[in-house]
């Protein structure tokens, strides 16, 4: 409500009808005045914006504000130089409204110009398109929706379509640019506080999950270098599936280009399961050592049985230092890529026969055969110790990649780091080079949830469906009752293959029987199965499928059928592949998968708590279908709880004097963690690449780049956003077109960035915050 000071006539300040503003009209706030003038502009057919504001020199309070037509003024010279081809939107319109604050804190209209002399007004159906009349995208509900959809990986164009189709207003559309502006605004507000944001997030995770673990590495100046985290479910999963782990650092899509390093395992459905994650400062040996030590500490000192990585020397040295008992395998895909790159050179040097001998050496069925082929190659092609460096290197590290050296180790059927690549592929479309660390952590949690939902779905399918038998043989029925759905399919592939195998006795020495197993159609390719009745394993095949994959091969099954064995020995059905692998039959002792855990009481107690929790889940599952069993379980638990409460009361009646322990925040060391000042330095990987492209993809990429034309410099091969031509600084007497064609007019640019010192690094874990 306002009134004219000149005539004393009361004038409504409501925006429902929005009559023409008059001098002397009063408003409670300047926002109310803005909304009034904006509604008037909508009815008249123009848009407005906020212009000049005057402050008090003493108190810095706002004294008056000016609202103008959105076509007021002219573009600045800088805008003309930076965007010379953009169409003009400002034409110097004089229409405006000025308001001034009074002593009673109300705002009075002190100036008003109505005429729009140098441009036409918009029609009623077009007036809503002016920027000042687009208000829905500024509402809190719309902003929250934009943020939620952006977290789900939707691009701004899709976000705008979803909002307009679901919650948009009639005649007012949310544009992709408005979504981009809000997302950019949120990110700008978080600049310099990203590390604090993820620490707060980790603290909230710890409050909800007592087993949540995280650690941050900082340098001597307090800047974050690396961060590692794993939740309680990942730590529990590792106790079940610690026999093989895949580690890869080839993905680095985030704002600081920190390499993404997930630890990936294989669950009982042969699905990938995440066992922790890190963002690393670089790919140096000491960084990997810090990460592996923190991961080992998180996993209660239990080393993995095997680990698959690429051939990075710094990573390999760190693995051998921190995991001395772990079998290390090089990624098959990376090795094949190196072989493809180097083999043509070797063939041209040593002749066409070298390729045949190379294949015989790489595919040897035994270590003795492999060493024999190598000696034969050295003699035939005169390969000396000081010869080809790459050839000598691959031979030196043959135990990490040649298959015959790896037949004694369980790898869950994996030969490459492809599982980590599949985890990385999940992030494509969700993150990019501008993704902040906090956003990346949230996306990792979505990947984690996605994986666990897939596992739960497979659990449901395995428990609520019944396997279809091919022959109905007791061995097949036994496997169908024990294995998960996916693993039974793998077993059935081997089981139905035994019918095509031919058995022939090679030798017999006491209770040791050697049998040759081959196909009826191809008797040149055969495997040897050794049967020893007194041995624990009884059957051992030269193909080593059971040792590496954990599934009995068709050769052993063929011999079992020939010997009329009607059931698989228990040790041939690995517990990690069974339906109840996650919940049942976990030992309470301090041995997990045959590896000793450090004799730390806290670690042992934690392992026992997980084991007891699994046993309780098992008991509840068994008793769930019977009311009598449920009552019996309830009585047992009630009795146990009452006895514990009695012991606690007795302890309270006879207290022992002990040193007081303070848990106040004042006694916890406080560490100020700052964001990294620059992007991480990696080992030459392209800035935006997430994986190595094939030759066809590279050729297609070159064709696409040739089609691109830059609107800034006019050259082919790139767009304006990636153009390296800089604009001249303001003050140079050059026209816009010359500024684009002659970038030599730029002032010198100092691109020097100081390198962070890696000395005096500190490791901060949850207890430090």
XYZ file of C-alpha atoms in Angstrom, residues 9-718:
710
model
C -4.651 10.230 -2.905
C -4.101 6.592 -1.768
C -2.608 4.435 -4.543
C -2.505 0.628 -4.392
C 0.948 -0.916 -4.808
C -0.504 -4.339 -5.575
C 0.890 -6.086 -8.632
C -2.423 -7.684 -9.638
C -3.388 -4.890 -12.046
C -0.096 -2.963 -11.900
C -1.156 0.534 -13.017
C 1.485 2.927 -14.288
C 3.948 3.898 -11.519
C 3.484 7.443 -10.208
C 5.885 9.773 -8.460
C 5.451 9.522 -4.725
C 4.227 5.937 -4.745
C 5.603 4.082 -1.715
C 6.684 0.455 -1.136
C 7.805 -1.452 1.948
C 10.986 -2.801 0.284
C 12.857 -2.199 -2.935
C 12.131 -5.839 -3.956
C 8.435 -4.953 -3.789
C 9.101 -1.934 -5.994
C 11.031 -4.113 -8.472
C 8.209 -6.658 -8.660
C 5.657 -3.885 -9.214
C 7.617 -2.316 -12.064
C 8.349 -5.757 -13.543
C 4.640 -6.661 -13.616
C 3.871 -3.312 -15.221
C 6.549 -4.072 -17.838
C 4.963 -7.461 -18.556
C 1.595 -5.812 -19.276
C 3.231 -3.178 -21.478
C 5.471 -5.602 -23.404
C 9.078 -4.998 -22.266
C 11.530 -6.418 -19.765
C 13.518 -4.694 -17.001
C 16.767 -5.093 -15.112
C 18.433 -3.574 -12.074
C 20.786 -0.715 -12.889
C 22.671 1.744 -10.686
C 22.608 1.765 -6.887
C 23.909 4.462 -4.541
C 25.305 3.717 -1.069
C 25.781 5.843 2.016
C 29.437 6.848 2.419
C 29.224 6.385 6.194
C 27.107 3.284 6.730
C 27.263 1.716 3.220
C 23.487 1.311 3.326
C 21.548 1.487 0.042
C 20.101 4.947 -0.522
C 18.389 4.591 -3.896
C 18.042 2.117 -6.754
C 17.271 2.423 -10.434
C 15.313 -0.071 -12.530
C 15.594 0.320 -16.305
C 14.294 -1.190 -19.523
C 16.391 -4.187 -20.585
C 17.286 -2.273 -23.777
C 18.825 0.602 -21.815
C 22.431 1.594 -22.572
C 24.883 0.124 -25.080
C 27.338 -2.763 -25.176
C 30.815 -2.093 -23.804
C 33.899 -2.074 -26.002
C 35.168 -5.201 -24.295
C 31.986 -7.094 -25.167
C 32.293 -5.937 -28.753
C 35.849 -7.258 -28.975
C 35.107 -10.581 -27.303
C 31.834 -11.224 -29.166
C 31.916 -9.096 -32.326
C 29.239 -11.103 -34.170
C 26.648 -11.202 -31.402
C 23.471 -9.307 -32.232
C 22.800 -6.038 -30.401
C 20.218 -6.132 -27.588
C 20.714 -2.661 -26.070
C 19.683 0.393 -28.013
C 19.858 3.185 -25.408
C 16.233 3.189 -24.227
C 15.571 5.855 -21.535
C 12.576 4.205 -19.801
C 13.234 3.714 -16.076
C 11.927 3.931 -12.496
C 13.987 5.201 -9.558
C 13.161 4.538 -5.873
C 14.664 6.145 -2.778
C 14.666 5.017 0.853
C 12.966 7.292 3.389
C 13.527 7.796 7.111
C 10.754 5.332 7.979
C 12.603 2.651 5.849
C 9.937 2.715 3.138
C 10.829 3.254 -0.538
C 9.386 6.098 -2.629
C 9.268 6.503 -6.394
C 11.340 9.607 -7.177
C 11.740 9.209 -10.917
C 9.806 7.613 -13.764
C 10.218 7.714 -17.563
C 7.463 5.992 -19.483
C 8.392 6.425 -23.158
C 10.235 3.764 -25.209
C 11.195 5.922 -28.165
C 13.774 3.823 -30.023
C 12.359 0.278 -29.995
C 9.028 -1.466 -30.337
C 7.301 -3.195 -27.448
C 6.680 -6.941 -27.498
C 3.274 -8.457 -28.126
C 1.509 -10.089 -25.134
C 2.497 -13.622 -26.215
C 6.171 -12.602 -26.582
C 6.482 -10.399 -23.487
C 6.885 -13.407 -21.174
C 10.101 -14.326 -22.944
C 11.981 -11.362 -21.526
C 14.551 -12.382 -18.944
C 12.955 -10.505 -16.036
C 9.637 -12.325 -16.557
C 11.204 -15.785 -16.426
C 10.804 -16.386 -12.683
C 10.055 -20.087 -12.310
C 13.676 -21.189 -12.768
C 14.606 -18.924 -9.817
C 12.238 -20.669 -7.401
C 13.691 -22.977 -4.745
C 11.647 -25.957 -5.938
C 12.971 -25.600 -9.479
C 16.568 -25.149 -8.256
C 16.360 -28.276 -6.115
C 14.961 -30.215 -9.058
C 17.778 -29.010 -11.324
C 20.353 -30.105 -8.745
C 18.725 -33.531 -8.292
C 18.521 -34.222 -12.020
C 22.083 -32.998 -12.524
C 23.280 -35.452 -9.871
C 21.621 -38.215 -11.892
C 23.878 -37.388 -14.826
C 21.341 -35.565 -17.019
C 22.691 -32.812 -19.301
C 21.090 -29.348 -19.081
C 19.052 -29.882 -22.254
C 17.435 -33.021 -20.800
C 16.920 -31.344 -17.406
C 14.993 -28.484 -19.011
C 12.773 -30.896 -20.979
C 11.995 -32.968 -17.869
C 11.086 -29.882 -15.820
C 8.939 -28.396 -18.569
C 7.111 -31.702 -19.036
C 6.447 -32.295 -15.327
C 6.390 -29.125 -13.239
C 6.735 -26.290 -15.744
C 4.377 -23.326 -15.878
C 2.162 -22.510 -18.811
C 3.799 -19.946 -21.067
C 7.098 -20.043 -19.131
C 9.706 -22.596 -20.119
C 12.932 -23.410 -18.316
C 15.731 -23.189 -20.881
C 18.950 -25.263 -20.942
C 20.951 -22.066 -20.447
C 19.085 -21.302 -17.220
C 19.961 -24.789 -15.977
C 23.604 -24.241 -16.946
C 23.676 -20.904 -15.128
C 22.356 -22.412 -11.897
C 24.761 -25.375 -12.008
C 27.676 -23.023 -12.674
C 26.572 -20.742 -9.824
C 26.500 -23.685 -7.403
C 29.994 -24.723 -8.432
C 31.403 -21.209 -8.176
C 30.057 -20.929 -4.624
C 31.965 -24.090 -3.694
C 35.336 -22.986 -5.098
C 38.015 -23.302 -2.446
C 35.784 -25.394 -0.161
C 35.621 -28.706 -2.006
C 37.858 -30.613 0.410
C 35.921 -29.305 3.390
C 32.708 -30.407 1.662
C 33.856 -33.992 1.179
C 35.201 -34.143 4.762
C 31.803 -33.028 6.075
C 30.158 -35.584 3.818
C 32.461 -38.330 5.107
C 31.721 -37.291 8.674
C 27.985 -37.615 8.042
C 28.610 -41.022 6.466
C 30.553 -42.083 9.565
C 27.637 -41.047 11.770
C 25.305 -43.360 9.808
C 27.846 -46.148 9.218
C 30.208 -46.862 12.161
C 32.450 -48.954 9.857
C 32.940 -46.137 7.338
C 36.639 -45.378 6.810
C 38.380 -42.501 5.063
C 41.853 -41.009 4.983
C 43.215 -37.820 3.416
C 46.832 -37.131 2.505
C 47.921 -33.495 2.755
C 51.241 -31.804 2.076
C 53.124 -29.500 4.410
C 51.086 -26.478 3.283
C 47.764 -28.162 4.119
C 46.709 -28.799 0.523
C 44.982 -32.072 -0.194
C 46.961 -34.540 -2.279
C 44.972 -37.774 -2.155
C 41.836 -39.120 -0.509
C 40.673 -42.708 0.110
C 37.352 -43.968 1.458
C 35.382 -47.210 1.901
C 32.094 -47.917 3.650
C 31.299 -50.774 6.010
C 29.608 -52.897 3.334
C 32.746 -52.733 1.166
C 34.919 -53.749 4.110
C 32.617 -56.684 4.889
C 32.562 -57.716 1.208
C 36.348 -57.784 1.154
C 36.413 -60.396 3.933
C 34.354 -62.655 1.654
C 35.975 -61.871 -1.685
C 39.568 -60.865 -0.914
C 41.050 -63.588 -3.100
C 41.418 -61.330 -6.156
C 41.332 -57.546 -6.646
C 41.581 -55.381 -9.767
C 43.242 -51.963 -9.474
C 43.286 -49.349 -12.242
C 44.011 -45.606 -12.416
C 43.328 -44.758 -16.071
C 40.204 -42.655 -15.346
C 40.564 -39.033 -14.275
C 37.458 -37.002 -15.106
C 37.129 -34.386 -12.377
C 37.965 -30.738 -11.890
C 41.496 -31.297 -10.556
C 42.261 -34.200 -12.945
C 42.924 -36.454 -9.951
C 43.226 -40.073 -11.171
C 40.280 -42.190 -10.020
C 41.538 -45.416 -8.410
C 38.834 -47.988 -7.524
C 39.579 -51.332 -5.889
C 37.295 -53.809 -7.650
C 36.561 -57.386 -6.635
C 34.301 -60.197 -7.861
C 31.257 -61.333 -5.872
C 29.531 -64.739 -5.830
C 27.563 -63.875 -8.991
C 30.749 -63.012 -10.942
C 29.697 -59.352 -10.770
C 32.034 -56.470 -10.012
C 31.932 -55.283 -6.413
C 33.591 -52.090 -5.172
C 36.043 -52.515 -2.304
C 37.095 -48.910 -1.784
C 38.033 -45.927 -3.889
C 40.658 -43.165 -4.027
C 41.441 -39.932 -5.841
C 45.214 -39.596 -6.188
C 47.503 -36.591 -6.498
C 49.751 -38.313 -9.036
C 50.990 -41.720 -10.141
C 54.284 -41.786 -8.252
C 55.470 -44.702 -6.140
C 55.152 -42.946 -2.771
C 51.531 -42.005 -3.591
C 50.693 -45.626 -4.378
C 52.474 -46.757 -1.198
C 50.361 -44.347 0.879
C 47.158 -45.591 -0.791
C 47.945 -49.310 -0.420
C 48.941 -48.876 3.216
C 45.694 -47.036 3.978
C 43.675 -49.646 2.107
C 45.436 -52.466 3.975
C 44.767 -50.668 7.261
C 41.111 -50.264 6.278
C 40.850 -53.980 5.450
C 42.300 -55.066 8.819
C 45.681 -56.092 7.474
C 44.316 -58.795 5.147
C 46.351 -58.826 1.924
C 44.550 -59.770 -1.301
C 45.371 -63.190 -2.717
C 46.002 -61.715 -6.182
C 45.905 -58.301 -7.799
C 45.584 -57.353 -11.481
C 47.003 -54.020 -12.715
C 48.757 -52.542 -15.720
C 52.550 -52.539 -16.060
C 53.243 -49.164 -14.458
C 56.595 -49.567 -12.693
C 55.797 -47.203 -9.795
C 52.578 -49.106 -9.087
C 54.330 -52.487 -9.299
C 57.051 -51.416 -6.865
C 54.431 -50.194 -4.400
C 52.495 -53.480 -4.650
C 55.592 -55.562 -3.980
C 56.469 -53.319 -1.051
C 53.060 -53.234 0.678
C 51.650 -56.615 -0.472
C 54.670 -58.975 -0.397
C 52.486 -62.112 -0.243
C 50.086 -61.070 -3.038
C 50.382 -62.575 -6.520
C 50.645 -59.755 -9.048
C 49.337 -60.180 -12.598
C 49.652 -57.739 -15.495
C 46.514 -56.843 -17.424
C 46.204 -59.112 -20.477
C 44.701 -56.341 -22.614
C 47.561 -53.950 -21.930
C 50.135 -56.661 -22.577
C 48.528 -57.535 -25.906
C 48.571 -53.884 -26.894
C 52.303 -53.653 -26.142
C 52.935 -56.876 -28.039
C 50.974 -55.584 -31.035
C 53.081 -52.416 -31.016
C 56.492 -54.114 -30.702
C 56.104 -57.466 -32.477
C 56.235 -56.094 -36.082
C 59.577 -54.466 -35.289
C 60.945 -57.728 -33.886
C 59.679 -59.699 -36.885
C 61.360 -57.285 -39.295
C 64.594 -57.634 -37.334
C 64.696 -61.420 -36.777
C 62.624 -62.732 -39.692
C 59.173 -64.226 -40.276
C 59.833 -67.323 -38.140
C 60.202 -65.198 -35.020
C 56.427 -64.707 -34.794
C 55.805 -68.480 -34.703
C 58.383 -69.009 -31.962
C 56.960 -66.050 -30.044
C 53.501 -67.678 -30.099
C 54.921 -70.993 -28.905
C 56.745 -69.252 -26.034
C 53.768 -67.151 -24.881
C 51.287 -70.061 -25.062
C 53.440 -72.720 -23.419
C 51.470 -75.177 -21.319
C 54.172 -75.535 -18.625
C 57.002 -73.516 -17.139
C 59.607 -76.068 -18.347
C 58.258 -75.834 -21.889
C 58.268 -72.025 -21.703
C 61.905 -71.861 -20.580
C 62.856 -74.363 -23.278
C 61.269 -72.274 -26.033
C 63.030 -69.163 -24.727
C 66.452 -70.826 -24.884
C 65.652 -72.067 -28.376
C 64.637 -68.537 -29.459
C 67.832 -67.035 -28.032
C 69.975 -69.563 -29.856
C 68.122 -69.469 -33.188
C 67.814 -65.660 -33.450
C 71.017 -64.790 -31.603
C 69.276 -62.794 -28.860
C 71.828 -61.627 -26.295
C 71.382 -60.031 -22.879
C 72.188 -56.564 -24.245
C 69.844 -56.967 -27.215
C 66.341 -55.625 -27.619
C 65.425 -53.827 -24.403
C 61.692 -54.449 -24.603
C 62.145 -58.165 -25.316
C 64.448 -58.566 -22.329
C 61.984 -56.646 -20.125
C 58.968 -58.820 -20.975
C 61.059 -61.922 -20.335
C 62.275 -60.536 -17.006
C 58.686 -60.022 -15.818
C 57.262 -63.173 -17.477
C 55.926 -64.456 -14.142
C 53.435 -61.571 -14.148
C 51.801 -62.229 -17.530
C 52.742 -65.548 -19.200
C 49.814 -67.901 -18.510
C 51.827 -71.002 -17.529
C 53.380 -69.104 -14.591
C 49.935 -68.109 -13.291
C 48.187 -71.492 -13.300
C 48.585 -71.961 -9.555
C 46.733 -68.769 -8.552
C 42.996 -68.051 -8.318
C 41.903 -65.065 -10.458
C 38.117 -65.678 -10.566
C 38.317 -66.038 -14.341
C 39.845 -62.587 -14.883
C 42.877 -61.753 -16.999
C 42.530 -57.996 -17.447
C 41.480 -54.845 -15.602
C 38.261 -54.716 -17.621
C 36.139 -54.750 -14.447
C 37.642 -51.431 -13.407
C 36.938 -50.147 -16.916
C 33.278 -51.116 -16.497
C 33.151 -49.162 -13.239
C 34.729 -46.198 -15.045
C 32.176 -46.494 -17.844
C 29.402 -45.964 -15.288
C 30.749 -42.454 -14.640
C 30.746 -41.437 -18.315
C 27.825 -39.069 -18.725
C 27.694 -38.355 -14.980
C 30.999 -36.524 -14.587
C 33.231 -34.353 -16.761
C 36.333 -32.187 -16.510
C 34.410 -29.597 -14.463
C 32.988 -32.033 -11.916
C 33.844 -31.019 -8.375
C 35.216 -33.481 -5.851
C 32.047 -33.505 -3.759
C 29.958 -34.264 -6.848
C 32.357 -37.059 -7.806
C 32.011 -38.638 -4.353
C 28.217 -38.557 -4.686
C 28.413 -40.180 -8.111
C 30.652 -42.908 -6.677
C 27.957 -43.627 -4.092
C 25.414 -43.933 -6.899
C 27.698 -46.436 -8.643
C 27.992 -48.311 -5.366
C 24.215 -48.386 -4.942
C 23.767 -49.485 -8.538
C 26.163 -52.408 -8.070
C 24.518 -53.517 -4.837
C 21.049 -53.403 -6.355
C 22.316 -55.637 -9.161
C 23.730 -58.042 -6.578
C 20.462 -58.052 -4.621
C 18.572 -58.752 -7.851
C 20.822 -61.739 -8.599
C 20.431 -62.974 -5.007
C 16.676 -62.871 -5.461
C 16.838 -64.709 -8.795
C 19.141 -67.389 -7.400
C 16.997 -67.986 -4.297
C 13.613 -67.871 -6.027
C 14.306 -69.844 -9.184
C 15.322 -73.433 -9.781
C 18.043 -74.598 -12.136
C 17.081 -76.517 -15.262
C 19.101 -79.740 -15.557
C 20.501 -81.070 -18.811
C 20.981 -84.691 -17.756
C 19.773 -84.840 -14.175
C 23.064 -86.436 -13.103
C 23.667 -86.275 -9.307
C 26.757 -84.075 -9.854
C 24.700 -81.642 -11.924
C 21.899 -81.599 -9.327
C 24.446 -81.015 -6.536
C 25.957 -78.068 -8.397
C 22.511 -76.612 -9.158
C 21.608 -76.594 -5.467
C 24.867 -74.949 -4.361
C 25.970 -72.498 -7.057
C 24.463 -69.097 -7.771
C 22.516 -68.721 -10.999
C 25.405 -67.274 -13.031
C 27.964 -69.690 -11.650
C 25.756 -72.692 -12.427
C 25.641 -71.538 -16.056
C 29.454 -71.540 -16.060
C 29.528 -75.002 -14.502
C 26.925 -76.319 -16.953
C 29.064 -75.138 -19.879
C 31.841 -77.404 -18.622
C 29.458 -80.199 -17.647
C 27.846 -80.534 -21.076
C 31.328 -80.536 -22.661
C 32.439 -83.755 -20.988
C 30.373 -85.810 -23.478
C 32.693 -84.787 -26.315
C 35.838 -85.810 -24.419
C 37.837 -89.004 -24.886
C 39.770 -90.582 -21.957
C 42.947 -92.607 -22.388
C 45.154 -93.907 -19.589
C 48.766 -92.695 -19.851
C 50.427 -94.186 -16.785
C 49.737 -95.595 -13.336
C 52.124 -95.524 -10.386
C 50.596 -96.982 -7.246
C 47.495 -94.938 -6.403
C 48.465 -92.153 -8.865
C 46.725 -92.363 -12.230
C 47.573 -90.085 -15.206
C 44.901 -89.879 -17.889
C 44.914 -88.068 -21.224
C 41.678 -86.210 -21.994
C 40.992 -84.883 -25.499
C 38.129 -84.324 -27.922
C 36.964 -87.118 -30.165
C 37.309 -84.849 -33.206
C 40.734 -83.423 -32.328
C 43.042 -85.786 -30.485
C 46.150 -83.651 -31.009
C 45.090 -81.138 -28.338
C 44.840 -82.870 -24.995
C 45.106 -82.268 -21.276
C 46.458 -84.549 -18.558
C 44.340 -85.261 -15.472
C 46.159 -86.742 -12.473
C 44.110 -88.723 -9.975
C 45.537 -89.535 -6.535
C 43.138 -91.182 -4.127
C 45.175 -90.371 -1.002
C 45.581 -86.680 -1.954
C 43.226 -83.988 -0.650
C 42.568 -82.578 -4.112
C 42.363 -86.054 -5.761
C 41.996 -84.597 -9.283
C 44.460 -82.141 -10.863
C 44.156 -81.081 -14.539
C 46.888 -79.495 -16.622
C 44.403 -76.866 -17.913
C 44.238 -75.481 -14.320
C 40.676 -74.205 -14.787
C 39.740 -75.061 -11.209
C 42.901 -73.445 -9.771
C 42.379 -70.181 -11.702
C 38.573 -69.969 -12.068
C 37.289 -72.078 -9.168
C 35.085 -74.308 -11.370
C 35.740 -77.979 -12.161
C 36.778 -78.376 -15.786
C 35.261 -80.750 -18.342
C 38.399 -82.915 -18.297
C 38.041 -83.750 -14.583
C 34.287 -84.259 -15.048
C 34.971 -86.686 -17.909
C 37.268 -88.775 -15.700
C 34.739 -88.656 -12.835
C 32.048 -89.977 -15.156
C 34.364 -92.716 -16.379
C 35.091 -93.663 -12.746
C 31.332 -93.515 -11.930
C 31.744 -90.897 -9.195
C 28.281 -89.573 -8.283
C 29.111 -86.434 -6.273
C 31.627 -83.632 -6.254
C 33.958 -83.514 -3.230
C 33.161 -80.483 -1.058
C 36.444 -78.731 -1.827
C 35.543 -78.629 -5.542
C 32.593 -76.305 -4.856
C 34.174 -73.061 -3.663
C 32.139 -71.359 -0.969
C 32.693 -67.953 -2.635
C 30.615 -69.103 -5.642
C 27.662 -70.454 -3.631
C 24.272 -68.849 -2.979
C 25.028 -68.237 0.706
C 28.581 -66.941 0.227
C 27.852 -63.584 1.838
C 25.967 -64.748 4.934
C 26.806 -68.281 5.998
C 29.746 -70.303 7.281
C 32.099 -67.477 8.153
C 34.759 -68.485 10.659
C 35.025 -66.501 13.871
C 38.730 -67.106 14.301
C 41.554 -64.896 13.147
C 42.096 -66.737 9.856
C 40.329 -65.548 6.727
C 40.942 -67.383 3.421
C 44.085 -68.954 4.815
C 45.861 -65.669 5.551
C 46.704 -64.575 9.064
C 45.337 -61.268 10.301
C 47.484 -59.025 12.434
C 47.036 -59.944 16.098
C 45.424 -56.602 16.912
C 42.575 -57.138 19.384
C 40.417 -54.456 17.826
C 40.691 -56.006 14.355
C 39.945 -59.491 15.634
C 36.901 -58.239 17.548
C 35.616 -56.484 14.443
C 35.997 -59.635 12.370
C 34.203 -61.594 15.066
C 31.364 -59.080 15.143
C 30.847 -59.414 11.395
C 30.994 -63.204 11.629
C 28.482 -63.272 14.519
C 26.221 -60.858 12.673
C 26.254 -63.200 9.668
C 25.457 -66.172 11.928
C 22.537 -64.292 13.445
C 21.195 -63.500 9.964
C 21.527 -67.180 9.140
C 19.622 -68.183 12.294
C 16.883 -65.650 11.596
C 16.552 -66.869 8.023
C 16.217 -70.511 9.159
C 13.660 -69.704 11.867
C 11.589 -67.246 9.877
C 9.118 -69.779 8.447
C 8.240 -71.367 11.800
C 6.504 -69.630 14.710
C 7.950 -72.180 17.122
C 11.518 -71.582 15.904
C 11.071 -67.816 16.059
C 9.888 -68.099 19.673
C 12.837 -70.343 20.511
C 15.292 -67.874 18.982
C 13.636 -65.022 20.868
C 13.956 -66.922 24.166
C 17.641 -67.626 23.579
C 18.387 -63.987 22.761
C 16.334 -62.696 25.695
C 18.173 -64.998 28.100
C 21.517 -63.932 26.725
C 20.688 -60.213 26.961
C 19.441 -60.593 30.547
C 22.671 -62.337 31.580
C 24.733 -59.565 29.982
C 22.687 -56.878 31.750
C 23.263 -58.660 35.070
C 27.028 -58.674 34.460
C 26.963 -54.959 33.625
C 25.058 -54.150 36.839
C 27.587 -56.105 38.885
C 30.419 -54.224 37.233
C 28.741 -50.890 38.003
C 28.351 -51.873 41.672
C 32.105 -52.537 41.871
C 33.666 -49.868 39.642
C 37.371 -49.921 38.879
C 39.329 -46.692 38.830
C 40.526 -45.899 35.345
C 41.915 -42.910 33.561
C 39.205 -40.617 32.226
C 38.833 -40.549 28.445
C 37.701 -37.342 26.793
C 35.880 -37.387 23.487
C 35.406 -33.654 23.159
C 36.333 -31.983 19.916
C 38.894 -29.802 21.696
C 41.167 -32.808 22.181
C 40.974 -33.985 18.575
C 43.768 -32.583 16.371
C 42.364 -30.020 13.969
C 43.747 -29.987 10.440
C 42.871 -27.337 7.888
C 42.655 -28.947 4.470
C 42.829 -26.750 1.381
C 41.879 -27.579 -2.194
C 44.688 -28.368 -4.672
C 45.957 -25.264 -6.439
C 46.302 -26.964 -9.826
C 45.412 -30.102 -11.728
C 47.252 -33.318 -10.970
C 50.272 -34.220 -13.098
C 49.844 -37.625 -14.683
C 51.991 -39.712 -16.988
C 51.178 -38.201 -20.341
C 47.588 -39.342 -20.666
C 45.426 -37.092 -22.891
C 43.531 -34.518 -20.864
C 39.993 -35.673 -21.591
C 40.602 -39.336 -22.484
C 39.085 -41.993 -20.279
C 40.475 -44.962 -22.174
C 42.753 -45.854 -25.088
C 40.906 -45.601 -28.381
C 41.079 -48.132 -31.164
C 42.460 -47.261 -34.599
C 38.959 -47.013 -36.058
C 37.854 -44.615 -33.302
C 40.966 -42.490 -33.829
C 40.314 -42.326 -37.591
C 36.697 -41.315 -37.006
C 37.845 -38.708 -34.497
C 40.200 -37.175 -37.055
C 37.365 -36.906 -39.579
C 35.168 -35.179 -37.007
C 37.929 -32.741 -36.080
C 38.439 -31.844 -39.748
C 34.777 -30.816 -39.995
C 35.013 -28.451 -37.020
C 35.395 -24.753 -37.795
C 36.302 -22.286 -35.057
C 34.160 -19.147 -34.929
C 37.029 -17.243 -33.311
C 40.018 -17.882 -35.587
C 38.280 -19.491 -38.568
C 40.600 -22.527 -38.565
C 39.553 -26.156 -38.983
C 39.860 -28.868 -36.350
C 38.396 -27.278 -33.217
